[in-house]
Amino acid sequence: MNDAKQRLIFALDVETLEAARSWVDRLQGQVGVFKIGKQLFTRCGPDVVKLVQAGGADVFLDLKYHDIPNTVAMAGLEALRLGVRMFNVHALGGFEMMARLVAEVDKVCPRDNPQRPILLAVTILTSSNQETLRGVGIDRPVEVMVPKLAKLAKDAGMDGVVASPKEVSLIRAACGDDFLIVTPGVRPAFASQDDQKRVMTPGDALRAGADYLVIGRPISAAADPAAAAALIIQEMQAALSG
Ligand code: C5P
C-alpha cells in the first residue's frame, strides 16, 4: 500500500458489524486505516477491530480515554493488545494521565518496536467554543488552549494530536515537526461540507502539515465510494510528492 493510502483514515461511522464489514470489503486496498469510534465499539467490541485487521487494514481506536491515570494506562494496554495502529486520550486528563500511559506502553512495547501503537491526544473538541470552555471554568481562548494542550501531550511523551486542519500551524509552532497531527474536517472539492464548518481540502491539509486525514462522508456518501477514495488518494499523493 502506498504512503497516501496509509495516511487516509476512513471514519467507520456505522452501527453494526455487518455495515462495518461491507465498508471494509468495499474499500479494501483503498484505505490504510479505519477509525472505530465509541458507538461501533460499544456495540461490537473487539470483533470489529479484528474484522478490519482481517481485511488487511489498520485501526484507529477513537475512544478518547479520560480517567484517572491508572485506568487510562490499563485501558491503553488493552488497546495495544488488540493490535490497533493508533488510539487516543483527552489531553485535558492531564500530564500525569498521559505520562503514565506512555510509561506503561513503553514497558510492553518500546519506541523502536514497529507494533507500538501511535498514542494520540485530543486537545479541545472542535464542537467546543469559547462559551463551552467558560462553562467548565476555562477562561483562556481556544487558540491558546489547543497549542498548550498539544505541548502538554508532547511533553508527556505522546506521539501526536487530533486537531482541526485550521489548528495545524498553531500546533506545529508549539510542538515542532516531530509530532504527528491527525485531522478530520477534510473535504475534497467534489464533496459537500455536511456539518463541518472549518474545512480544508486533502491536499491543503497535508501541505499545511497534517500527517493523517480522517475522512468519512466524502467517501461514504459518494455515488461510487471506491472512486471517491481513489480521487482523494490521488490528491494526497500529489501533495506529498509536490
Ligand atoms: O464524515 P466526516 O468526514 O465529517 O467524518 C469525520 C470523522 O471525524 C467523524 O467520525 C467525526 O466524528 C470525527 N471528528 C470530527 N471532528 C473532530 C473530531 C473527530 O469530525 N474534531
XYZ file of C-alpha atoms and ligand atoms in Angstrom:
263
model
C 0.000 0.000 0.000
C 1.385 3.406 -0.878
C 2.075 6.248 1.509
C -1.080 8.261 0.785
C -3.299 5.236 1.480
C -1.596 4.701 4.835
C -2.348 8.328 5.698
C -6.019 8.091 4.794
C -8.227 7.153 7.747
C -11.816 6.255 6.885
C -14.336 7.080 9.648
C -16.290 3.869 10.096
C -19.341 5.731 11.416
C -21.806 2.835 11.184
C -23.859 0.933 13.747
C -23.439 -2.746 13.038
C -20.775 -5.333 12.365
C -22.416 -6.131 9.025
C -22.280 -2.498 7.909
C -18.653 -2.286 9.037
C -17.845 -5.455 7.077
C -19.401 -4.092 3.937
C -17.274 -0.888 4.125
C -14.097 -2.827 4.834
C -14.827 -5.032 1.799
C -15.696 -2.088 -0.442
C -12.613 -0.084 0.476
C -10.158 -2.966 0.710
C -6.805 -1.932 -0.702
C -8.009 1.691 -0.917
C -7.813 2.833 2.683
C -4.987 2.050 5.099
C -6.713 2.816 8.388
C -10.323 2.571 9.619
C -11.437 4.706 12.550
C -13.668 2.904 15.058
C -15.481 5.193 17.482
C -17.463 4.841 20.683
C -20.795 3.806 19.162
C -19.488 0.999 16.975
C -17.035 -0.245 19.599
C -19.637 -0.182 22.381
C -21.937 -2.250 20.216
C -19.481 -4.649 18.547
C -16.387 -4.635 20.761
C -13.074 -6.180 19.696
C -14.816 -8.155 16.915
C -14.984 -5.053 14.774
C -11.275 -4.386 15.319
C -10.480 -7.946 14.212
C -12.724 -7.578 11.189
C -10.767 -4.546 9.945
C -7.435 -6.233 10.636
C -8.561 -9.406 8.811
C -9.254 -7.179 5.799
C -5.580 -6.159 5.815
C -6.078 -2.647 7.212
C -5.147 -0.894 10.438
C -7.386 0.511 13.174
C -7.564 3.922 14.803
C -9.453 3.209 18.041
C -11.141 6.551 18.703
C -12.363 6.058 22.279
C -10.847 9.261 23.738
C -9.962 7.880 27.171
C -10.191 10.386 30.050
C -9.965 8.955 33.558
C -7.566 8.511 36.455
C -4.021 7.695 35.259
C -4.133 4.003 36.214
C -7.440 3.371 34.452
C -6.316 5.110 31.254
C -2.983 3.275 31.277
C -4.689 -0.116 31.708
C -7.268 0.646 29.002
C -4.405 1.721 26.731
C -2.643 -1.587 27.292
C -5.824 -3.371 26.201
C -5.903 -1.264 23.034
C -2.267 -2.226 22.464
C -3.141 -5.930 22.912
C -5.866 -5.532 20.305
C -3.090 -4.533 17.917
C -4.596 -1.180 16.929
C -2.394 1.217 14.946
C -3.428 4.273 16.964
C -5.708 5.285 19.830
C -6.412 8.474 21.738
C -6.996 10.129 25.100
C -8.173 13.592 26.155
C -5.208 15.855 26.903
C -7.472 17.538 29.479
C -6.934 14.400 31.580
C -3.588 15.973 32.384
C 0.165 15.375 32.223
C 0.257 12.534 34.750
C -2.514 10.609 32.984
C -0.689 10.781 29.650
C 2.785 10.180 31.093
C 1.572 7.081 32.949
C 0.024 5.703 29.755
C 3.272 6.320 27.865
C 5.303 4.644 30.633
C 3.109 1.521 30.614
C 3.185 1.277 26.818
C 6.986 1.769 26.884
C 7.339 -1.271 29.161
C 5.431 -3.589 26.842
C 6.326 -2.060 23.511
C 9.396 0.195 23.282
C 9.525 3.025 20.768
C 11.589 1.072 18.247
C 9.019 -1.746 18.128
C 7.052 -1.477 14.855
C 3.986 -2.910 16.649
C 3.882 0.055 19.015
C 0.628 1.982 18.592
C 0.623 5.707 17.927
C -0.569 7.484 21.080
C -2.707 10.497 20.251
C -4.276 13.225 22.369
C -7.390 15.255 21.686
C -6.871 18.893 22.702
C -10.158 20.830 22.645
C -13.005 19.159 20.769
C -13.929 21.173 17.688
C -17.518 21.068 18.933
C -16.429 23.257 21.870
C -16.244 27.035 21.580
C -15.323 29.840 23.970
C -18.680 29.604 25.707
C -18.316 25.841 26.250
C -14.888 26.387 27.798
C -16.139 29.184 30.027
C -18.935 26.873 31.187
C -16.347 24.486 32.604
C -14.246 27.255 34.117
C -11.644 27.683 31.366
C -11.303 31.372 30.523
C -8.475 31.144 28.028
C -9.273 31.268 24.299
C -9.432 28.061 22.245
C -6.410 29.259 20.206
C -4.371 29.360 23.412
C -5.701 26.106 24.869
C -5.132 23.986 21.747
C -1.343 24.540 21.425
C -0.974 24.486 25.227
C -2.603 21.052 25.476
C -0.719 19.792 22.414
C 2.581 20.781 24.054
C 1.487 19.136 27.319
C 0.788 15.927 25.365
C 4.180 16.120 23.669
C 5.975 16.728 26.968
C 4.187 13.696 28.436
C 5.613 11.569 25.614
C 2.507 11.276 23.419
C 3.120 10.874 19.677
C 0.672 13.425 18.353
C -2.755 15.032 18.449
C -6.077 15.008 16.670
C -6.879 18.542 15.539
C -8.810 20.626 13.045
C -6.786 21.435 9.894
C -7.039 25.123 10.834
C -5.146 24.415 14.067
C -2.203 22.678 12.413
C 0.035 25.751 12.201
C -0.564 26.695 15.879
C 0.329 23.135 16.916
C 3.408 22.971 14.682
C 4.611 26.256 16.201
C 4.178 24.869 19.732
C 5.374 21.298 19.162
C 7.690 21.337 16.146
C 7.801 18.863 13.279
C 8.491 15.726 15.284
C 4.875 15.361 16.383
C 2.011 13.764 14.466
C -1.156 15.626 13.562
C -4.312 13.759 12.560
C -7.025 15.976 11.094
C -10.734 15.437 10.490
C -12.771 18.223 8.874
C -11.277 17.444 5.474
C -13.374 17.984 2.377
C -12.256 17.380 -1.207
C -13.533 19.919 -3.706
C -16.073 17.398 -5.076
C -17.797 16.745 -1.720
C -20.380 18.550 0.401
C -19.237 20.245 3.634
C -22.002 18.428 5.600
C -21.969 19.747 9.186
C -18.222 20.507 9.145
C -17.700 24.245 9.463
C -13.990 24.857 9.054
C -12.759 22.546 6.329
C -9.692 22.145 4.122
C -9.109 20.009 1.042
C -6.943 16.884 1.488
C -4.070 18.468 -0.437
C -4.186 21.695 1.568
C -4.395 19.833 4.897
C -1.258 17.818 4.061
C 0.556 20.896 2.770
C -0.401 22.707 5.998
C 1.428 19.988 7.919
C -1.129 17.274 8.737
C 0.204 13.699 8.752
C -3.047 11.709 8.619
C -6.504 12.676 7.360
C -9.769 11.344 8.808
C -12.426 11.311 6.099
C -15.926 9.874 6.378
C -18.875 11.164 4.389
C -16.962 12.418 1.320
C -16.319 8.706 0.756
C -19.348 7.013 2.357
C -21.916 9.350 0.789
C -20.322 9.352 -2.675
C -22.143 7.603 -5.519
C -19.016 5.497 -6.017
C -17.130 5.368 -2.682
C -14.108 3.474 -4.028
C -13.742 6.028 -6.832
C -14.061 8.880 -4.319
C -11.350 7.291 -2.156
C -9.140 6.908 -5.253
C -9.575 10.601 -6.108
C -8.705 11.615 -2.547
C -5.612 9.395 -2.578
C -4.554 10.909 -5.893
C -4.862 14.408 -4.426
C -2.951 13.323 -1.293
C -0.220 11.728 -3.396
C 0.213 14.922 -5.417
C 0.534 16.988 -2.213
C 3.012 14.516 -0.687
C 5.261 14.462 -3.716
C 4.866 18.171 -4.548
O -17.905 12.398 7.696
P -16.744 13.226 8.168
O -15.605 13.258 7.177
O -17.169 14.598 8.621
O -16.222 12.421 9.428
C -15.193 12.908 10.226
C -14.966 11.981 11.380
O -14.058 12.610 12.266
C -16.210 11.655 12.209
O -16.021 10.339 12.741
C -16.173 12.689 13.310
O -16.793 12.251 14.482
C -14.672 12.812 13.530
N -14.232 14.062 14.114
C -14.524 15.307 13.578
N -14.057 16.441 14.174
C -13.329 16.347 15.269
C -13.004 15.117 15.817
C -13.489 13.981 15.203
O -15.165 15.398 12.559
N -12.845 17.432 15.797
